[in-house]
Coordinates of C-alpha atoms in Angstrom, one line a residue:
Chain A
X1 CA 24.8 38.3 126.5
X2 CA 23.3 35.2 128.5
X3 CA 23.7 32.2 126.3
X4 CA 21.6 29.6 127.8
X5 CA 22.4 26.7 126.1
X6 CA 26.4 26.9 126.8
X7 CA 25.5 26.7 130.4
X8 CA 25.5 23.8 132.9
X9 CA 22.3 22.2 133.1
X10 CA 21.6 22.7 129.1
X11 CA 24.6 21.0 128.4
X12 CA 23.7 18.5 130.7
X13 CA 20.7 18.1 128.9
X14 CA 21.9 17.8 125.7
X15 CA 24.8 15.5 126.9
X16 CA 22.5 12.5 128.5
X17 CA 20.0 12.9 126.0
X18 CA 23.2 11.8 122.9
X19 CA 23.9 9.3 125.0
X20 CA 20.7 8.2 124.8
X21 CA 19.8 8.4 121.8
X22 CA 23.5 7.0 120.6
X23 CA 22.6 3.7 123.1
X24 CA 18.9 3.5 121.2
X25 CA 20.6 3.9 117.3
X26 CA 23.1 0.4 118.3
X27 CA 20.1 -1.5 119.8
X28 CA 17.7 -1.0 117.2
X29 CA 20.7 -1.4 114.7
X30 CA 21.2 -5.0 115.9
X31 CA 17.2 -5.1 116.5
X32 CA 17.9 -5.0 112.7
X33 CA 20.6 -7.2 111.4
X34 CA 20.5 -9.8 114.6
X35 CA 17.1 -9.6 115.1
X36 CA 16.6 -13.2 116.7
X37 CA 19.0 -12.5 119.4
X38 CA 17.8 -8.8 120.4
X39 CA 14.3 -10.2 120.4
X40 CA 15.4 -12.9 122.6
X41 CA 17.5 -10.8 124.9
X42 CA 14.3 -7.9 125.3
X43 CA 12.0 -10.6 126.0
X44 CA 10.2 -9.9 122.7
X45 CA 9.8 -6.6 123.4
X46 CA 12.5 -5.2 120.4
X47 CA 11.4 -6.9 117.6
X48 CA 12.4 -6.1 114.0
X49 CA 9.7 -4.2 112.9
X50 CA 9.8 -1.7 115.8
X51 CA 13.6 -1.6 115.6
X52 CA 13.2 -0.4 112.4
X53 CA 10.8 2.4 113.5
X54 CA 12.5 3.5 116.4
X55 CA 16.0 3.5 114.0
X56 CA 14.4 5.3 111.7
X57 CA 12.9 8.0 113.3
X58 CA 16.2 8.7 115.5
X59 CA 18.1 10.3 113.0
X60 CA 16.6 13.3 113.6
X61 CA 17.0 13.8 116.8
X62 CA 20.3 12.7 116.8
X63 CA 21.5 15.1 114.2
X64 CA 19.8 17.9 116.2
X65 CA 21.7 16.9 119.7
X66 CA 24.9 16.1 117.7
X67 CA 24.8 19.3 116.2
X68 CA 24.0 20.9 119.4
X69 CA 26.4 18.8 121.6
X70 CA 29.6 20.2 119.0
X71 CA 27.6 24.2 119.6
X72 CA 28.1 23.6 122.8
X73 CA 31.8 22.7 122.9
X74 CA 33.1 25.5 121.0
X75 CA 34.7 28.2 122.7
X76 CA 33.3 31.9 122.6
X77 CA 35.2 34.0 120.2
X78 CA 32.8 36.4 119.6
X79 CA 33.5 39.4 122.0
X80 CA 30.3 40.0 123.3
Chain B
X1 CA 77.0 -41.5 105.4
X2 CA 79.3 -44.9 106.2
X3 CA 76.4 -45.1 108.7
X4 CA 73.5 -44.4 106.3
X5 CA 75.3 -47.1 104.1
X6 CA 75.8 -49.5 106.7
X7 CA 72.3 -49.9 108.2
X8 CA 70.6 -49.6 104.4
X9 CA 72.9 -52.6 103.9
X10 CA 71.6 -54.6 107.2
X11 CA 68.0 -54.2 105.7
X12 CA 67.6 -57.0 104.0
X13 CA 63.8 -58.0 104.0
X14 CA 62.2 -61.3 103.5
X15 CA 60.7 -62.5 100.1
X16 CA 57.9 -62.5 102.3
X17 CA 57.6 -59.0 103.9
X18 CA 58.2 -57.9 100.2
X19 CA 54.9 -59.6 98.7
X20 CA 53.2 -58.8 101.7
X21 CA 54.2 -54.9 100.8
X22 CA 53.3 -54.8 98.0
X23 CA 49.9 -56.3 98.6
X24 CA 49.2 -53.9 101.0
X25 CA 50.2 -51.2 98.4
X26 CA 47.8 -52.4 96.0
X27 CA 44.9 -52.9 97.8
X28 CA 45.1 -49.1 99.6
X29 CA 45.9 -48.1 95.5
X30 CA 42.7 -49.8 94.3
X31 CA 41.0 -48.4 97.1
X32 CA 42.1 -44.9 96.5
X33 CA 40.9 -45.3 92.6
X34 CA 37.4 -46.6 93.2
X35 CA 36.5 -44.3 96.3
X36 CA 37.4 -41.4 93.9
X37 CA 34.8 -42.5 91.7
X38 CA 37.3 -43.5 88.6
X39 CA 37.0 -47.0 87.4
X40 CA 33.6 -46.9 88.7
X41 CA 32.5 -47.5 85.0
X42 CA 29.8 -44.3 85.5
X43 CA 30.5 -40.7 85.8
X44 CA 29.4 -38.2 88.6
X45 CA 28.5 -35.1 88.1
X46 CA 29.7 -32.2 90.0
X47 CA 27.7 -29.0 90.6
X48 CA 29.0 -26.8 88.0
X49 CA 30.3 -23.2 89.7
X50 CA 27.9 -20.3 89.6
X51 CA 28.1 -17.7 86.7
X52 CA 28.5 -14.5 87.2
X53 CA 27.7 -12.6 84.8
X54 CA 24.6 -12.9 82.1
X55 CA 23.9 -11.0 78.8
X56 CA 26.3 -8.5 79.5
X57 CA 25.2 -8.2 82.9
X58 CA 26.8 -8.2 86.1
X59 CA 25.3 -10.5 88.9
X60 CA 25.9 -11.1 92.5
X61 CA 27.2 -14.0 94.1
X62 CA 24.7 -16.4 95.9
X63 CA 27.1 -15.6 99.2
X64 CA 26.6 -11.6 98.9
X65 CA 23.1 -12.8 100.8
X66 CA 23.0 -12.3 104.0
X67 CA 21.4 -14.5 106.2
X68 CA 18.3 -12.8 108.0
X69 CA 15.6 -16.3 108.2
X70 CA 13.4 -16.4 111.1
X71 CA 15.0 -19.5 112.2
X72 CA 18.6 -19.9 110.5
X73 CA 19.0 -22.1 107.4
X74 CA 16.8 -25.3 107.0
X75 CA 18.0 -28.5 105.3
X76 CA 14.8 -30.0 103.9
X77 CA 14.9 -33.6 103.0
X78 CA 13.9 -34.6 99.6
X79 CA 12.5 -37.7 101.0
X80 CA 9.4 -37.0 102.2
X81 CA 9.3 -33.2 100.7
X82 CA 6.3 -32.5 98.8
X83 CA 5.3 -29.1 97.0
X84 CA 1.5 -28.9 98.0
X85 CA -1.5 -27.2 96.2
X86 CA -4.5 -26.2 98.4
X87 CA -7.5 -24.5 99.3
X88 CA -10.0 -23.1 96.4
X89 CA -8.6 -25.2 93.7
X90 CA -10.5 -28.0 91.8
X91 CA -7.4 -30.3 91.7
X92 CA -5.6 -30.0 94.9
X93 CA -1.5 -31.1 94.4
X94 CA 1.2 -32.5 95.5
X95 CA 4.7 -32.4 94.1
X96 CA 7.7 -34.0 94.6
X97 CA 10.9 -31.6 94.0
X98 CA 11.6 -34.0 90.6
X99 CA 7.8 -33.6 89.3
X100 CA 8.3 -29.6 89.4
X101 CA 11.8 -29.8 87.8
X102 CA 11.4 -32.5 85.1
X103 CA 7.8 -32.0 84.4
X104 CA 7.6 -28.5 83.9
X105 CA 8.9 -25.7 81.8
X106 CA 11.7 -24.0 82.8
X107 CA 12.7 -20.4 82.7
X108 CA 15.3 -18.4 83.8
X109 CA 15.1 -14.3 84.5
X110 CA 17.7 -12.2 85.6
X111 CA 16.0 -10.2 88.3
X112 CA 17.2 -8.1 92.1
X113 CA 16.4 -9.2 95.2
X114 CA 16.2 -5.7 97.7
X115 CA 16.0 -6.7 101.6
X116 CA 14.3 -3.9 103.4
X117 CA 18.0 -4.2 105.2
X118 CA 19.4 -2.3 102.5
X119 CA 21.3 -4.4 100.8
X120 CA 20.6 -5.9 97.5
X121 CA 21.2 -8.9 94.8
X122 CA 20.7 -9.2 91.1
X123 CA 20.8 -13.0 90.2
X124 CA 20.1 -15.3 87.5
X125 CA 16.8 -17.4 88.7
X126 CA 15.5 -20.4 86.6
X127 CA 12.4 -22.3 87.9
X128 CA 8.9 -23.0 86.7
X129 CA 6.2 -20.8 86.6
X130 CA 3.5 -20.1 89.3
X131 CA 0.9 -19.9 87.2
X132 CA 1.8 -22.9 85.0
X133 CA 1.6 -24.8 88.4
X134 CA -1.9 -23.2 89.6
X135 CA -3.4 -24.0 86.5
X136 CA -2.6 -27.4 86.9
X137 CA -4.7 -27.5 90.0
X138 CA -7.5 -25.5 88.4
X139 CA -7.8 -22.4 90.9
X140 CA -11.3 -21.6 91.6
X141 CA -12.9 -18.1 90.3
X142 CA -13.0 -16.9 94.1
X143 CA -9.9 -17.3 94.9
X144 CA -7.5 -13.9 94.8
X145 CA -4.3 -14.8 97.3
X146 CA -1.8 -17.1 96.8
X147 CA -0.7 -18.0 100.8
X148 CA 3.2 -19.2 100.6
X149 CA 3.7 -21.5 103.6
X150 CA 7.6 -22.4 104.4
X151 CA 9.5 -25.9 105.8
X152 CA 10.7 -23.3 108.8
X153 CA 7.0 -21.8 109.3
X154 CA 7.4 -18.2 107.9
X155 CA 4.4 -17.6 105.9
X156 CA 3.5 -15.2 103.0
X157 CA 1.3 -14.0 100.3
X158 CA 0.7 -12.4 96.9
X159 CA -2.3 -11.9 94.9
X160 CA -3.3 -14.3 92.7
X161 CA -3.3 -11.4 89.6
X162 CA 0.2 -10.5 90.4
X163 CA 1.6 -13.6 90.1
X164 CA -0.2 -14.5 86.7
X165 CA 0.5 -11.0 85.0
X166 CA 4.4 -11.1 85.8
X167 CA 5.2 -14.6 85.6
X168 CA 6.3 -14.8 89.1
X169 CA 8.9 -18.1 89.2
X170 CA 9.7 -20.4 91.4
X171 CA 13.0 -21.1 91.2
X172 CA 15.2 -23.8 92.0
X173 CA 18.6 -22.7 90.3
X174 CA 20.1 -19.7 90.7
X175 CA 23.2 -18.3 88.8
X176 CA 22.8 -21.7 86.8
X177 CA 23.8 -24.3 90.6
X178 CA 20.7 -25.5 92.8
X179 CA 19.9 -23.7 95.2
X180 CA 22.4 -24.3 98.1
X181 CA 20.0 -25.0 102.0
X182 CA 20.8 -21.5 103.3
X183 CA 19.1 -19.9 100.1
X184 CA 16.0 -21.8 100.1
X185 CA 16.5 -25.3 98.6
X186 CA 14.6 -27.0 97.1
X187 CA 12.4 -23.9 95.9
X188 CA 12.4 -20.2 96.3
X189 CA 9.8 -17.9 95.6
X190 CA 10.9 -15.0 92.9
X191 CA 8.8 -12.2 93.9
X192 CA 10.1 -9.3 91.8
X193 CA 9.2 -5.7 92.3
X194 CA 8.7 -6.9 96.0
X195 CA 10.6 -6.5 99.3
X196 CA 12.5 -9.2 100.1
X197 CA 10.0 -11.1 102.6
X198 CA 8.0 -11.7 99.8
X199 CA 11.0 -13.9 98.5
X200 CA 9.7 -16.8 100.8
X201 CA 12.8 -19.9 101.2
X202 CA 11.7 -23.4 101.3
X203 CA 8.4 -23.5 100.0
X204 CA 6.1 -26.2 100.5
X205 CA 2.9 -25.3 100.2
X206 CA 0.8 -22.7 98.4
X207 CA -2.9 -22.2 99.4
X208 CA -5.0 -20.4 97.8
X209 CA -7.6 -18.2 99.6
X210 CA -10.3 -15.6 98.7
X211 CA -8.4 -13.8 102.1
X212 CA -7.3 -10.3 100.5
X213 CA -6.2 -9.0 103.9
X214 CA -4.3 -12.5 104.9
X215 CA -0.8 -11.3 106.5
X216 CA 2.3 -13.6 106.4
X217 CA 4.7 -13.9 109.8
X218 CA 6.1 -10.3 108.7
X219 CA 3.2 -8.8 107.8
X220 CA 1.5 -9.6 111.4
X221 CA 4.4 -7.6 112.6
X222 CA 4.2 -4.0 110.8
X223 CA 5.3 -4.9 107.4
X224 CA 3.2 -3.8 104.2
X225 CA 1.3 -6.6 103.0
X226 CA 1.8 -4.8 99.6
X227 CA 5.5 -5.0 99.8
X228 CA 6.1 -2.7 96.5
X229 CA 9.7 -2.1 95.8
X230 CA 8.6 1.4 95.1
X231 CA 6.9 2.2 98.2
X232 CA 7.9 2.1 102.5
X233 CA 7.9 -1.5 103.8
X234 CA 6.6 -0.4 106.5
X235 CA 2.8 0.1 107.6
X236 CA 2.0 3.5 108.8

């Protein structure tokens, strides 16, 4: 049976979008606890108040691609 | 050694070069005894270390802070600092930091400091009450905010009936030493049961102001203007 998300362009998909969202959890991390020099390097446009938004609210999505990223990495032992 | 002998023997100083030694000796001896402050006739007092523990209970150190000021630690000078009263108040005031210390009541509370960062600090705070200071400046009926203003600019508030029914402090000790620069010297505001950006560092001046929807520099930017412990810091 067709498994489309252990083909190409899904795990593509899933791939860039961790990265992503692994990039976005550090920023917003240091948005946090060095918030005067993440301000100052974005131009004011990461301050702390949004870093803690955006850090809070990517937890779930990166549990979702994290679990989906190690889904896609296991080998089929299932005969199908 | 019939070397070591020889040339201890062919150093034979003048009388002269021997007064002149021991001159020098005493002088940089009488030196070292008055610039360590014994023989000075008075005593000084060093800052006694920081307790750690009080009542049976465990406290934090005043370095398990960590250091998350809108712009870095601020050494105020006592010189011209002044703890200001103003807006709707009868008897607008002005302190200096010894007026507050010597002319007040002191009290001391054990109470925990959570920073929205997640960490956390439960420390020994002694200062003077707000409300023994606001009624000094006899606060006007209309007036329901208490608007914190900071050496560094940050800016804050509280109502007025929060701070009177839980004997919010203003401390200037904690763990029993004064408050060292980097945690708010000379005064820091003890807002308990509130996120740590209510705890405003180097106060200077409180105004009061009928403004019930007044936000503080964090408050502009998304945080609750509530700021209870119990609830999100953050506005939806």
């Amino acid at each position: 049976m067709r498994n489309i998300l252990k083909e190409k362009p899904a795990k593509q998909v899933v791939h860039w979008s961790l990265l992503a969202v692994l990039v976005l959890y550090v920023l917003t991390g240091f948005g946090i606890t060095a918030y005067r020099t993440v301000e100052l390097v974005t131009f004011g446009l990461l301050g702390k108040a949004l870093a803690f938004k955006i850090h809070d609210d990517l937890i779930i999505p990166f549990v979702v691609l994290m679990g989906l990223h190690i889904y896609q990495q296991t080998k089929q032992t299932a005969k199908e | 050694m019939k070397n070591l002998i020889f040339s201890l023997h062919r150093f034979s100083p003048t009388k002269k070069v021997v007064l002149k030694t021991i001159t020098f000796l005493s002088m940089v001896s009488m030196a070292l005894v008055v610039g360590s402050g014994c023989g000075t006739g008075g005593t000084t007092r060093l800052q006694p270390a920081e307790i750690n523990e009080y009542q049976g209970e465990k406290l934090s150190s005043i370095n398990d802070f960590r250091e998350n000021s809108i712009r870095g630690p601020q050494h105020v000078d006592l010189g011209t600092y002044k703890l200001k009263i103003t807006g709707l108040v009868d008897n607008p005031a002005e302190y200096t930091y010894d007026d507050v210390i010597n002319n007040h009541q002191s009290y001391e509370k054990v109470v925990k400091l959570d920073c929205v960062e997640g960490w956390s600090v439960v420390i020994l705070w002694q200062g003077v009450l707000l409300k023994d200071l606001l009624a000094e400046a006899k606060v006007k009926p209309e007036a329901k905010v208490a608007i914190f203003k900071a050496w560094d600019g940050y800016t804050t508030s509280l109502p007025l009936d929060f701070i009177i029914s839980n004997n919010i402090l203003i401390a200037y000790k904690m763990n029993g030493v004064t408050l060292p620069p980097e945690r708010g010297f000379p005064f820091e505001l003890v807002a308990e049961s509130k996120w740590g950006y209510k705890w405003e560092k180097w106060v200077t001046q409180i105004e009061l102001s009928d403004d019930v929807n007044y936000q503080g520099y964090w408050e502009q930017r998304g945080y609750s203007n509530s700021a209870d412990i119990n609830g999100d810091f953050l506005e939806k």
